[in-house]
Amino acid sequence: MQTLTDPFARAISYLRVSVTDRCDFRCSYCMSEHMTFLPKAELLTLEELDRLCSRFIALGMTKLRVTGGEPLVRKGILTFFEAMSRHLASGALRELTLTTNGSQLSKFAAPLAALGVRRVNVSLDTLDADKFARITRWGRLPQVLEGIAAARAAGLRVKINAVALKGFNEDELTSLTDWCAREGHDLTFIEVMPMGDDMGEALRLDQYWPLKDLRARLAQRFTLTELDQRTGGPARYVRLNETGQTIGFITPLTHNFCESCNRVRLTCTGQLYMCLGQEDMADLRAPLRSSPDDAALEAAIHAAIARKPKGHDFDYSRRVSDGKLSGQITRHMSHTGG
Ligand code: SAM
């Protein structure tokens, strides 16, 4: 079996693929309410996504996370999962998973489970229906809770991803943690990132809640044991001794584990980002479309991986100024599913 190895001897085995830029929610920290989405011709077709991801898997990717936009609003998305499931069956792919807002899970959980998906990350910042409607603008909490219940009923393991927003869900730290313990969901908190100009407007400085503060707050109520659980990504984990729960903390732009980074991100237009904290990307759509043969595509993938940087040292918490989170932080993150 092949492996993709970068210049720093890191095996690149995890591909996050965004299958659409569209979403049925308009979370205020992620999208403006009036979005202009990409014309269809720009997007990779499902067949192209299959070809591209299959080439990555042939080169050694063993984990594939499907994201968006909202992946489950992409028309025909089950066709893509079905295509990827053949790589699970062959043993080339060890894990096929997705990150979703949960709105479509009632419909999709069972078919996804049947295609070999075992775990799903659901983004959910609050258990308060009014607050949920406010932060997502277009979302409705009961629909998401039904989706999560459907996922569990289908046998999927659920991880809740909650963006930590001071003054918004600060008071729900305990209730979210308790709810996840009761329901048997894993829980990870994400530090909010300022994304682009308009998000800078939407995101007020007083919403920035550093995860170290949140962690200290948890430590007032629970005994925290640091876990040596590494995923190659920007997450750290602790165990709450009292409940046995594992809680994750994602500080996306902090220089955490670059030395063990195992991932790259593909946008729905075929751009490959080698590092979450840097703007360099490789266009894979042109070689993909230039020939039905995969030679040019494969060469472009190798060339891109050879450019994967050693790491980023971008702690944007240092860039808080003028009463607003500042900085044009990598707009590509909104196209690569964070
Ligand atoms: N629609 C899917 C979902 O809701 O999970 C997948 C895409 S969404 C962009 C992926 C994750 O990025 C979600 O957990 C979301 O909360 C997170 N996210 C979006 N904007 C963010 C921001 N400004 N800071 C931190 N996390 C953000």
mmCIF file of C-alpha atoms and ligand atoms in Angstrom:
data_model
loop_
_atom_site.group_PDB
_atom_site.id
_atom_site.type_symbol
_atom_site.label_atom_id
_atom_site.label_comp_id
_atom_site.label_asym_id
_atom_site.label_seq_id
_atom_site.Cartn_x
_atom_site.Cartn_y
_atom_site.Cartn_z
ATOM 1 C CA MET A 1 0.000 0.000 0.000
ATOM 2 C CA GLN A 2 1.243 3.494 -0.858
ATOM 3 C CA THR A 3 1.674 6.330 1.607
ATOM 4 C CA LEU A 4 1.833 10.037 0.964
ATOM 5 C CA THR A 5 4.683 11.502 2.936
ATOM 6 C CA ASP A 6 5.509 15.194 3.143
ATOM 7 C CA PRO A 7 9.008 16.742 3.338
ATOM 8 C CA PHE A 8 8.888 16.562 7.145
ATOM 9 C CA ALA A 9 8.331 12.805 7.098
ATOM 10 C CA ARG A 10 4.685 13.132 8.137
ATOM 11 C CA ALA A 11 2.391 10.515 6.621
ATOM 12 C CA ILE A 12 -0.616 12.328 5.159
ATOM 13 C CA SER A 13 -3.510 9.974 5.721
ATOM 14 C CA TYR A 14 -6.519 12.186 6.457
ATOM 15 C CA LEU A 15 -8.488 14.046 3.794
ATOM 16 C CA ARG A 16 -11.242 16.501 4.660
ATOM 17 C CA VAL A 17 -13.364 17.127 1.621
ATOM 18 C CA SER A 18 -15.933 19.861 1.259
ATOM 19 C CA VAL A 19 -18.643 18.730 -1.144
ATOM 20 C CA THR A 20 -20.541 22.016 -1.345
ATOM 21 C CA ASP A 21 -20.273 25.649 -0.323
ATOM 22 C CA ARG A 22 -24.021 25.817 0.305
ATOM 23 C CA CYS A 23 -25.695 25.521 3.655
ATOM 24 C CA ASP A 24 -29.258 25.600 4.938
ATOM 25 C CA PHE A 25 -28.143 27.543 8.031
ATOM 26 C CA ARG A 26 -26.533 30.963 8.239
ATOM 27 C CA CYS A 27 -24.586 30.722 11.497
ATOM 28 C CA SER A 28 -23.597 34.277 12.229
ATOM 29 C CA TYR A 29 -19.929 33.453 12.923
ATOM 30 C CA CYS A 30 -19.629 31.470 9.688
ATOM 31 C CA MET A 31 -21.689 33.029 6.894
ATOM 32 C CA SER A 32 -23.363 36.298 6.215
ATOM 33 C CA GLU A 33 -27.109 36.071 5.746
ATOM 34 C CA HIS A 34 -26.964 36.929 2.060
ATOM 35 C CA MET A 35 -24.385 34.668 0.576
ATOM 36 C CA THR A 36 -23.399 34.440 -3.055
ATOM 37 C CA PHE A 37 -22.662 30.836 -3.798
ATOM 38 C CA LEU A 38 -20.429 29.451 -6.497
ATOM 39 C CA PRO A 39 -21.811 28.772 -9.972
ATOM 40 C CA LYS A 40 -22.409 25.085 -10.552
ATOM 41 C CA ALA A 41 -19.684 24.761 -13.220
ATOM 42 C CA GLU A 42 -17.092 25.709 -10.616
ATOM 43 C CA LEU A 43 -18.041 22.804 -8.369
ATOM 44 C CA LEU A 44 -16.633 19.370 -8.798
ATOM 45 C CA THR A 45 -19.321 16.955 -9.911
ATOM 46 C CA LEU A 46 -20.001 13.932 -7.735
ATOM 47 C CA GLU A 47 -18.158 11.824 -10.298
ATOM 48 C CA GLU A 48 -15.153 14.156 -10.128
ATOM 49 C CA LEU A 49 -15.225 14.071 -6.330
ATOM 50 C CA ASP A 50 -15.272 10.289 -6.506
ATOM 51 C CA ARG A 51 -12.321 10.221 -8.906
ATOM 52 C CA LEU A 52 -10.305 12.703 -6.887
ATOM 53 C CA CYS A 53 -10.949 11.098 -3.505
ATOM 54 C CA SER A 54 -10.352 7.631 -4.945
ATOM 55 C CA ARG A 55 -6.969 8.782 -6.232
ATOM 56 C CA PHE A 56 -6.100 10.139 -2.781
ATOM 57 C CA ILE A 57 -7.156 6.846 -1.217
ATOM 58 C CA ALA A 58 -5.047 4.903 -3.709
ATOM 59 C CA LEU A 59 -2.135 7.101 -2.618
ATOM 60 C CA GLY A 60 -2.625 6.269 1.045
ATOM 61 C CA MET A 61 -5.445 8.302 2.602
ATOM 62 C CA THR A 62 -7.129 6.101 5.182
ATOM 63 C CA LYS A 63 -9.577 8.579 6.704
ATOM 64 C CA LEU A 64 -12.059 10.719 4.814
ATOM 65 C CA ARG A 65 -14.235 13.370 6.427
ATOM 66 C CA VAL A 66 -16.997 14.856 4.316
ATOM 67 C CA THR A 67 -17.940 18.422 5.125
ATOM 68 C CA GLY A 68 -19.196 21.625 3.529
ATOM 69 C CA GLY A 69 -21.072 24.040 3.563
ATOM 70 C CA GLU A 70 -23.589 21.520 4.705
ATOM 71 C CA PRO A 71 -22.643 18.208 3.092
ATOM 72 C CA LEU A 72 -26.108 16.703 3.364
ATOM 73 C CA VAL A 73 -27.705 19.432 1.223
ATOM 74 C CA ARG A 74 -25.570 18.457 -1.765
ATOM 75 C CA LYS A 75 -27.925 16.872 -4.275
ATOM 76 C CA GLY A 76 -27.228 13.168 -4.691
ATOM 77 C CA ILE A 77 -24.770 13.084 -1.798
ATOM 78 C CA LEU A 78 -25.583 9.453 -0.992
ATOM 79 C CA THR A 79 -24.183 8.516 -4.398
ATOM 80 C CA PHE A 80 -20.854 9.926 -3.262
ATOM 81 C CA PHE A 81 -20.964 8.104 0.087
ATOM 82 C CA GLU A 82 -21.874 4.936 -1.758
ATOM 83 C CA ALA A 83 -18.877 5.415 -4.061
ATOM 84 C CA MET A 84 -16.590 5.928 -1.058
ATOM 85 C CA SER A 85 -18.010 2.919 0.755
ATOM 86 C CA ARG A 86 -16.375 0.631 -1.822
ATOM 87 C CA HIS A 87 -13.037 1.750 -0.378
ATOM 88 C CA LEU A 88 -14.222 0.772 3.097
ATOM 89 C CA ALA A 89 -15.189 -2.597 1.725
ATOM 90 C CA SER A 90 -11.762 -3.044 0.115
ATOM 91 C CA GLY A 91 -10.030 -2.078 3.372
ATOM 92 C CA ALA A 92 -8.186 0.858 1.746
ATOM 93 C CA LEU A 93 -10.241 3.354 3.734
ATOM 94 C CA ARG A 94 -10.455 2.841 7.488
ATOM 95 C CA GLU A 95 -12.932 5.568 8.261
ATOM 96 C CA LEU A 96 -15.593 7.448 6.333
ATOM 97 C CA THR A 97 -17.235 10.168 8.356
ATOM 98 C CA LEU A 98 -18.877 13.585 8.146
ATOM 99 C CA THR A 99 -19.398 16.884 9.902
ATOM 100 C CA THR A 100 -22.945 18.180 9.658
ATOM 101 C CA ASN A 101 -25.319 20.689 11.186
ATOM 102 C CA GLY A 102 -27.718 17.778 11.723
ATOM 103 C CA SER A 103 -30.658 19.328 9.878
ATOM 104 C CA GLN A 104 -30.925 16.469 7.373
ATOM 105 C CA LEU A 105 -29.866 13.591 9.607
ATOM 106 C CA SER A 106 -33.389 12.265 10.166
ATOM 107 C CA LYS A 107 -33.446 11.437 6.483
ATOM 108 C CA PHE A 108 -29.818 10.421 6.002
ATOM 109 C CA ALA A 109 -28.632 8.736 9.217
ATOM 110 C CA ALA A 110 -29.860 5.229 8.399
ATOM 111 C CA PRO A 111 -28.592 5.181 4.775
ATOM 112 C CA LEU A 112 -25.237 6.585 5.902
ATOM 113 C CA ALA A 113 -24.909 3.901 8.564
ATOM 114 C CA ALA A 114 -25.787 1.262 5.960
ATOM 115 C CA LEU A 115 -22.938 2.591 3.794
ATOM 116 C CA GLY A 116 -20.392 2.124 6.570
ATOM 117 C CA VAL A 117 -20.363 5.504 8.349
ATOM 118 C CA ARG A 118 -19.851 4.828 12.047
ATOM 119 C CA ARG A 119 -19.450 8.286 13.549
ATOM 120 C CA VAL A 120 -20.781 11.726 12.863
ATOM 121 C CA ASN A 121 -19.830 15.156 14.168
ATOM 122 C CA VAL A 122 -22.841 17.397 14.708
ATOM 123 C CA SER A 123 -22.359 21.114 15.200
ATOM 124 C CA LEU A 124 -24.602 22.367 17.981
ATOM 125 C CA ASP A 125 -23.812 25.457 20.030
ATOM 126 C CA THR A 126 -26.838 25.725 22.270
ATOM 127 C CA LEU A 127 -29.752 23.682 23.617
ATOM 128 C CA ASP A 128 -31.962 26.743 23.879
ATOM 129 C CA ALA A 129 -34.381 26.869 20.923
ATOM 130 C CA ASP A 130 -34.533 30.678 20.768
ATOM 131 C CA LYS A 131 -30.793 31.081 20.952
ATOM 132 C CA PHE A 132 -30.363 28.340 18.363
ATOM 133 C CA ALA A 133 -32.668 30.153 15.941
ATOM 134 C CA ARG A 134 -30.782 33.379 16.581
ATOM 135 C CA ILE A 135 -27.265 32.049 16.031
ATOM 136 C CA THR A 136 -28.085 29.838 13.032
ATOM 137 C CA ARG A 137 -30.575 32.400 11.639
ATOM 138 C CA TRP A 138 -32.348 29.735 9.536
ATOM 139 C CA GLY A 139 -32.021 26.646 11.732
ATOM 140 C CA ARG A 140 -34.550 25.127 14.114
ATOM 141 C CA LEU A 141 -33.391 23.175 17.163
ATOM 142 C CA PRO A 142 -36.061 20.402 17.206
ATOM 143 C CA GLN A 143 -35.076 19.387 13.668
ATOM 144 C CA VAL A 144 -31.447 18.979 14.735
ATOM 145 C CA LEU A 145 -32.329 17.102 17.923
ATOM 146 C CA GLU A 146 -34.473 14.741 15.858
ATOM 147 C CA GLY A 147 -31.536 14.290 13.487
ATOM 148 C CA ILE A 148 -29.218 13.433 16.374
ATOM 149 C CA ALA A 149 -31.753 10.945 17.737
ATOM 150 C CA ALA A 150 -31.994 9.362 14.283
ATOM 151 C CA ALA A 151 -28.209 9.085 14.148
ATOM 152 C CA ARG A 152 -28.144 7.271 17.484
ATOM 153 C CA ALA A 153 -31.029 5.038 16.449
ATOM 154 C CA ALA A 154 -29.042 4.114 13.337
ATOM 155 C CA GLY A 155 -26.118 3.111 15.549
ATOM 156 C CA LEU A 156 -23.899 6.105 14.775
ATOM 157 C CA ARG A 157 -21.627 7.509 17.438
ATOM 158 C CA VAL A 158 -22.246 11.260 17.806
ATOM 159 C CA LYS A 159 -19.759 13.955 18.678
ATOM 160 C CA ILE A 160 -21.181 17.378 19.386
ATOM 161 C CA ASN A 161 -19.017 20.295 18.239
ATOM 162 C CA ALA A 162 -19.898 23.524 20.031
ATOM 163 C CA VAL A 163 -18.340 26.862 19.145
ATOM 164 C CA ALA A 164 -17.601 28.656 22.419
ATOM 165 C CA LEU A 165 -19.105 32.130 22.367
ATOM 166 C CA LYS A 166 -18.812 34.335 25.376
ATOM 167 C CA GLY A 167 -22.098 35.841 26.439
ATOM 168 C CA PHE A 168 -23.941 33.431 24.167
ATOM 169 C CA ASN A 169 -23.431 29.861 25.354
ATOM 170 C CA GLU A 170 -21.159 30.597 28.303
ATOM 171 C CA ASP A 171 -24.013 29.869 30.683
ATOM 172 C CA GLU A 172 -24.598 26.508 28.955
ATOM 173 C CA LEU A 173 -21.197 25.006 29.618
ATOM 174 C CA THR A 174 -22.608 22.779 32.338
ATOM 175 C CA SER A 175 -25.943 22.006 30.694
ATOM 176 C CA LEU A 176 -24.295 21.050 27.386
ATOM 177 C CA THR A 177 -21.764 18.870 29.210
ATOM 178 C CA ASP A 178 -24.477 17.202 31.295
ATOM 179 C CA TRP A 179 -26.711 16.673 28.281
ATOM 180 C CA CYS A 180 -23.892 14.990 26.364
ATOM 181 C CA ALA A 181 -23.121 12.773 29.385
ATOM 182 C CA ARG A 182 -26.778 11.742 29.648
ATOM 183 C CA GLU A 183 -27.176 11.111 25.931
ATOM 184 C CA GLY A 184 -23.810 9.383 25.515
ATOM 185 C CA HIS A 185 -22.407 11.917 23.037
ATOM 186 C CA ASP A 186 -18.802 13.038 22.903
ATOM 187 C CA LEU A 187 -18.312 16.779 23.178
ATOM 188 C CA THR A 188 -15.737 19.136 21.746
ATOM 189 C CA PHE A 189 -15.537 22.882 22.119
ATOM 190 C CA ILE A 190 -14.161 25.003 19.287
ATOM 191 C CA GLU A 191 -12.575 28.376 19.796
ATOM 192 C CA VAL A 192 -14.235 30.890 17.504
ATOM 193 C CA MET A 193 -12.230 32.156 14.536
ATOM 194 C CA PRO A 194 -12.847 35.497 12.898
ATOM 195 C CA MET A 195 -13.546 34.686 9.269
ATOM 196 C CA GLY A 196 -13.225 37.515 6.799
ATOM 197 C CA ASP A 197 -14.558 41.065 6.844
ATOM 198 C CA ASP A 198 -18.256 40.603 7.304
ATOM 199 C CA MET A 199 -17.723 37.961 9.977
ATOM 200 C CA GLY A 200 -15.518 40.430 11.774
ATOM 201 C CA GLU A 201 -18.574 42.663 11.911
ATOM 202 C CA ALA A 202 -20.898 39.909 13.074
ATOM 203 C CA LEU A 203 -18.498 38.676 15.687
ATOM 204 C CA ARG A 204 -18.071 41.100 18.487
ATOM 205 C CA LEU A 205 -14.973 41.048 20.600
ATOM 206 C CA ASP A 206 -16.975 40.234 23.677
ATOM 207 C CA GLN A 207 -17.956 36.913 22.051
ATOM 208 C CA TYR A 208 -14.382 35.692 21.956
ATOM 209 C CA TRP A 209 -14.082 33.092 24.697
ATOM 210 C CA PRO A 210 -10.612 31.563 24.892
ATOM 211 C CA LEU A 211 -10.827 27.853 25.548
ATOM 212 C CA LYS A 212 -8.336 28.085 28.376
ATOM 213 C CA ASP A 213 -10.966 30.109 30.284
ATOM 214 C CA LEU A 214 -13.661 27.582 29.472
ATOM 215 C CA ARG A 215 -11.394 24.791 30.601
ATOM 216 C CA ALA A 216 -10.660 26.576 33.866
ATOM 217 C CA ARG A 217 -14.412 26.942 34.395
ATOM 218 C CA LEU A 218 -14.913 23.202 33.822
ATOM 219 C CA ALA A 219 -12.122 22.504 36.299
ATOM 220 C CA GLN A 220 -14.098 24.291 39.018
ATOM 221 C CA ARG A 221 -16.740 21.596 38.793
ATOM 222 C CA PHE A 222 -14.883 18.524 37.553
ATOM 223 C CA THR A 223 -11.502 16.908 38.008
ATOM 224 C CA LEU A 224 -9.804 17.063 34.618
ATOM 225 C CA THR A 225 -7.308 14.424 33.500
ATOM 226 C CA GLU A 226 -5.241 15.393 30.488
ATOM 227 C CA LEU A 227 -5.414 12.663 27.853
ATOM 228 C CA ASP A 228 -2.621 11.789 25.522
ATOM 229 C CA GLN A 229 -5.122 11.237 22.738
ATOM 230 C CA ARG A 230 -3.667 12.506 19.481
ATOM 231 C CA THR A 231 -5.573 12.788 16.264
ATOM 232 C CA GLY A 232 -2.950 14.712 14.337
ATOM 233 C CA GLY A 233 -5.276 17.713 14.461
ATOM 234 C CA PRO A 234 -5.726 20.864 16.501
ATOM 235 C CA ALA A 235 -7.625 19.167 19.334
ATOM 236 C CA ARG A 236 -6.655 18.342 22.895
ATOM 237 C CA TYR A 237 -8.670 16.078 25.118
ATOM 238 C CA VAL A 238 -9.385 15.764 28.826
ATOM 239 C CA ARG A 239 -11.384 13.233 30.825
ATOM 240 C CA LEU A 240 -13.888 14.437 33.408
ATOM 241 C CA ASN A 241 -13.166 12.003 36.216
ATOM 242 C CA GLU A 242 -16.611 12.362 37.777
ATOM 243 C CA THR A 243 -18.532 11.383 34.614
ATOM 244 C CA GLY A 244 -15.876 9.564 32.596
ATOM 245 C CA GLN A 245 -16.638 11.855 29.643
ATOM 246 C CA THR A 246 -14.007 12.853 27.126
ATOM 247 C CA ILE A 247 -14.093 16.556 26.298
ATOM 248 C CA GLY A 248 -12.165 17.996 23.374
ATOM 249 C CA PHE A 249 -10.848 21.500 22.894
ATOM 250 C CA ILE A 250 -10.104 22.724 19.395
ATOM 251 C CA THR A 251 -8.022 25.836 19.050
ATOM 252 C CA PRO A 252 -7.882 25.806 15.275
ATOM 253 C CA LEU A 253 -5.128 28.307 14.698
ATOM 254 C CA THR A 254 -2.900 27.711 17.643
ATOM 255 C CA HIS A 255 0.364 26.020 16.911
ATOM 256 C CA ASN A 256 -0.567 22.782 18.629
ATOM 257 C CA PHE A 257 0.389 19.616 16.873
ATOM 258 C CA CYS A 258 1.786 20.706 13.529
ATOM 259 C CA GLU A 259 4.606 18.233 13.975
ATOM 260 C CA SER A 260 2.101 15.384 13.797
ATOM 261 C CA CYS A 261 -0.245 16.982 11.245
ATOM 262 C CA ASN A 262 -1.621 14.233 9.037
ATOM 263 C CA ARG A 263 -4.271 16.105 7.047
ATOM 264 C CA VAL A 264 -5.047 18.169 3.991
ATOM 265 C CA ARG A 265 -8.282 19.883 2.974
ATOM 266 C CA LEU A 266 -9.996 19.818 -0.382
ATOM 267 C CA THR A 267 -12.554 22.447 -1.364
ATOM 268 C CA CYS A 268 -15.649 21.730 -3.426
ATOM 269 C CA THR A 269 -13.890 23.392 -6.383
ATOM 270 C CA GLY A 270 -10.894 21.083 -6.180
ATOM 271 C CA GLN A 271 -8.419 23.334 -4.399
ATOM 272 C CA LEU A 272 -6.176 21.515 -1.982
ATOM 273 C CA TYR A 273 -5.094 23.386 1.151
ATOM 274 C CA MET A 274 -2.096 21.859 2.803
ATOM 275 C CA CYS A 275 -2.318 23.809 6.081
ATOM 276 C CA LEU A 276 -5.278 25.328 7.917
ATOM 277 C CA GLY A 277 -3.239 28.344 8.913
ATOM 278 C CA GLN A 278 -1.771 29.199 5.525
ATOM 279 C CA GLU A 279 -3.155 30.371 2.218
ATOM 280 C CA ASP A 280 -1.052 28.238 -0.105
ATOM 281 C CA MET A 281 -3.161 25.856 -2.146
ATOM 282 C CA ALA A 282 -2.922 23.654 -5.196
ATOM 283 C CA ASP A 283 -5.538 23.532 -7.908
ATOM 284 C CA LEU A 284 -6.402 19.905 -8.588
ATOM 285 C CA ARG A 285 -9.427 20.620 -10.760
ATOM 286 C CA ALA A 286 -7.382 21.601 -13.812
ATOM 287 C CA PRO A 287 -5.335 18.365 -13.929
ATOM 288 C CA LEU A 288 -8.474 16.411 -13.071
ATOM 289 C CA ARG A 289 -10.379 17.909 -15.987
ATOM 290 C CA SER A 290 -7.452 17.950 -18.386
ATOM 291 C CA SER A 291 -7.420 14.213 -18.949
ATOM 292 C CA PRO A 292 -9.411 11.106 -18.107
ATOM 293 C CA ASP A 293 -6.089 9.555 -17.196
ATOM 294 C CA ASP A 294 -4.968 10.166 -13.586
ATOM 295 C CA ALA A 295 -1.261 10.716 -14.279
ATOM 296 C CA ALA A 296 -1.407 14.543 -14.270
ATOM 297 C CA LEU A 297 -3.684 14.518 -11.235
ATOM 298 C CA GLU A 298 -1.391 12.203 -9.325
ATOM 299 C CA ALA A 299 1.630 14.361 -10.178
ATOM 300 C CA ALA A 300 -0.261 17.455 -8.950
ATOM 301 C CA ILE A 301 -1.130 15.711 -5.665
ATOM 302 C CA HIS A 302 2.499 14.734 -5.097
ATOM 303 C CA ALA A 303 3.661 18.270 -5.920
ATOM 304 C CA ALA A 304 1.123 19.711 -3.460
ATOM 305 C CA ILE A 305 2.105 17.380 -0.626
ATOM 306 C CA ALA A 306 5.745 18.274 -1.268
ATOM 307 C CA ARG A 307 4.746 21.893 -0.471
ATOM 308 C CA LYS A 308 3.012 21.106 2.832
ATOM 309 C CA PRO A 309 4.524 23.596 5.267
ATOM 310 C CA LYS A 310 6.120 22.572 8.516
ATOM 311 C CA GLY A 311 3.440 24.391 10.463
ATOM 312 C CA HIS A 312 1.788 27.636 11.264
ATOM 313 C CA ASP A 313 2.316 29.854 14.212
ATOM 314 C CA PHE A 314 -0.759 31.923 14.077
ATOM 315 C CA ASP A 315 -2.287 32.545 17.455
ATOM 316 C CA TYR A 316 -4.982 34.993 16.492
ATOM 317 C CA SER A 317 -5.842 35.605 20.138
ATOM 318 C CA ARG A 318 -2.828 37.912 19.968
ATOM 319 C CA ARG A 319 -4.553 39.876 17.246
ATOM 320 C CA VAL A 320 -7.508 41.122 19.226
ATOM 321 C CA SER A 321 -7.493 44.869 18.875
ATOM 322 C CA ASP A 322 -9.731 47.895 18.652
ATOM 323 C CA GLY A 323 -12.604 46.157 20.350
ATOM 324 C CA LYS A 324 -12.978 43.711 17.485
ATOM 325 C CA LEU A 325 -11.397 40.450 16.456
ATOM 326 C CA SER A 326 -9.101 41.535 13.724
ATOM 327 C CA GLY A 327 -7.367 39.871 10.866
ATOM 328 C CA GLN A 328 -8.376 38.444 7.545
ATOM 329 C CA ILE A 329 -8.143 34.930 8.801
ATOM 330 C CA THR A 330 -7.944 32.395 6.047
ATOM 331 C CA ARG A 331 -11.208 32.705 4.198
ATOM 332 C CA HIS A 332 -10.549 29.233 2.796
ATOM 333 C CA MET A 333 -11.604 27.759 6.115
ATOM 334 C CA SER A 334 -15.202 28.536 5.368
ATOM 335 C CA HIS A 335 -14.807 26.610 2.108
ATOM 336 C CA THR A 336 -13.034 23.660 3.647
ATOM 337 C CA GLY A 337 -15.361 23.024 6.533
ATOM 338 C CA GLY A 338 -13.098 24.444 9.227
HETATM 339 N N1 SAM B 1 -22.301 22.448 7.924
HETATM 340 C C1 SAM B 1 -21.461 21.539 8.635
HETATM 341 C C2 SAM B 1 -21.565 21.797 10.125
HETATM 342 O O1 SAM B 1 -22.355 22.625 10.539
HETATM 343 O O2 SAM B 1 -20.876 21.117 10.873
HETATM 344 C C3 SAM B 1 -20.017 21.485 8.195
HETATM 345 C C4 SAM B 1 -19.314 22.775 7.877
HETATM 346 S S1 SAM B 1 -19.068 23.858 9.252
HETATM 347 C C5 SAM B 1 -18.208 25.182 8.462
HETATM 348 C C6 SAM B 1 -17.809 23.001 10.162
HETATM 349 C C7 SAM B 1 -17.563 23.497 11.559
HETATM 350 O O3 SAM B 1 -16.952 24.762 11.505
HETATM 351 C C8 SAM B 1 -18.791 23.648 12.439
HETATM 352 O O4 SAM B 1 -18.602 22.933 13.647
HETATM 353 C C9 SAM B 1 -18.859 25.114 12.704
HETATM 354 O O5 SAM B 1 -19.401 25.410 13.961
HETATM 355 C C10 SAM B 1 -17.403 25.500 12.618
HETATM 356 N N2 SAM B 1 -17.207 26.918 12.369
HETATM 357 C C11 SAM B 1 -17.763 27.686 11.428
HETATM 358 N N3 SAM B 1 -17.369 28.962 11.536
HETATM 359 C C12 SAM B 1 -16.525 29.011 12.590
HETATM 360 C C13 SAM B 1 -15.793 30.038 13.219
HETATM 361 N N4 SAM B 1 -15.854 31.291 12.801
HETATM 362 N N5 SAM B 1 -15.028 29.710 14.279
HETATM 363 C C14 SAM B 1 -14.954 28.436 14.718
HETATM 364 N N6 SAM B 1 -15.631 27.425 14.170
HETATM 365 C C15 SAM B 1 -16.418 27.707 13.119
#
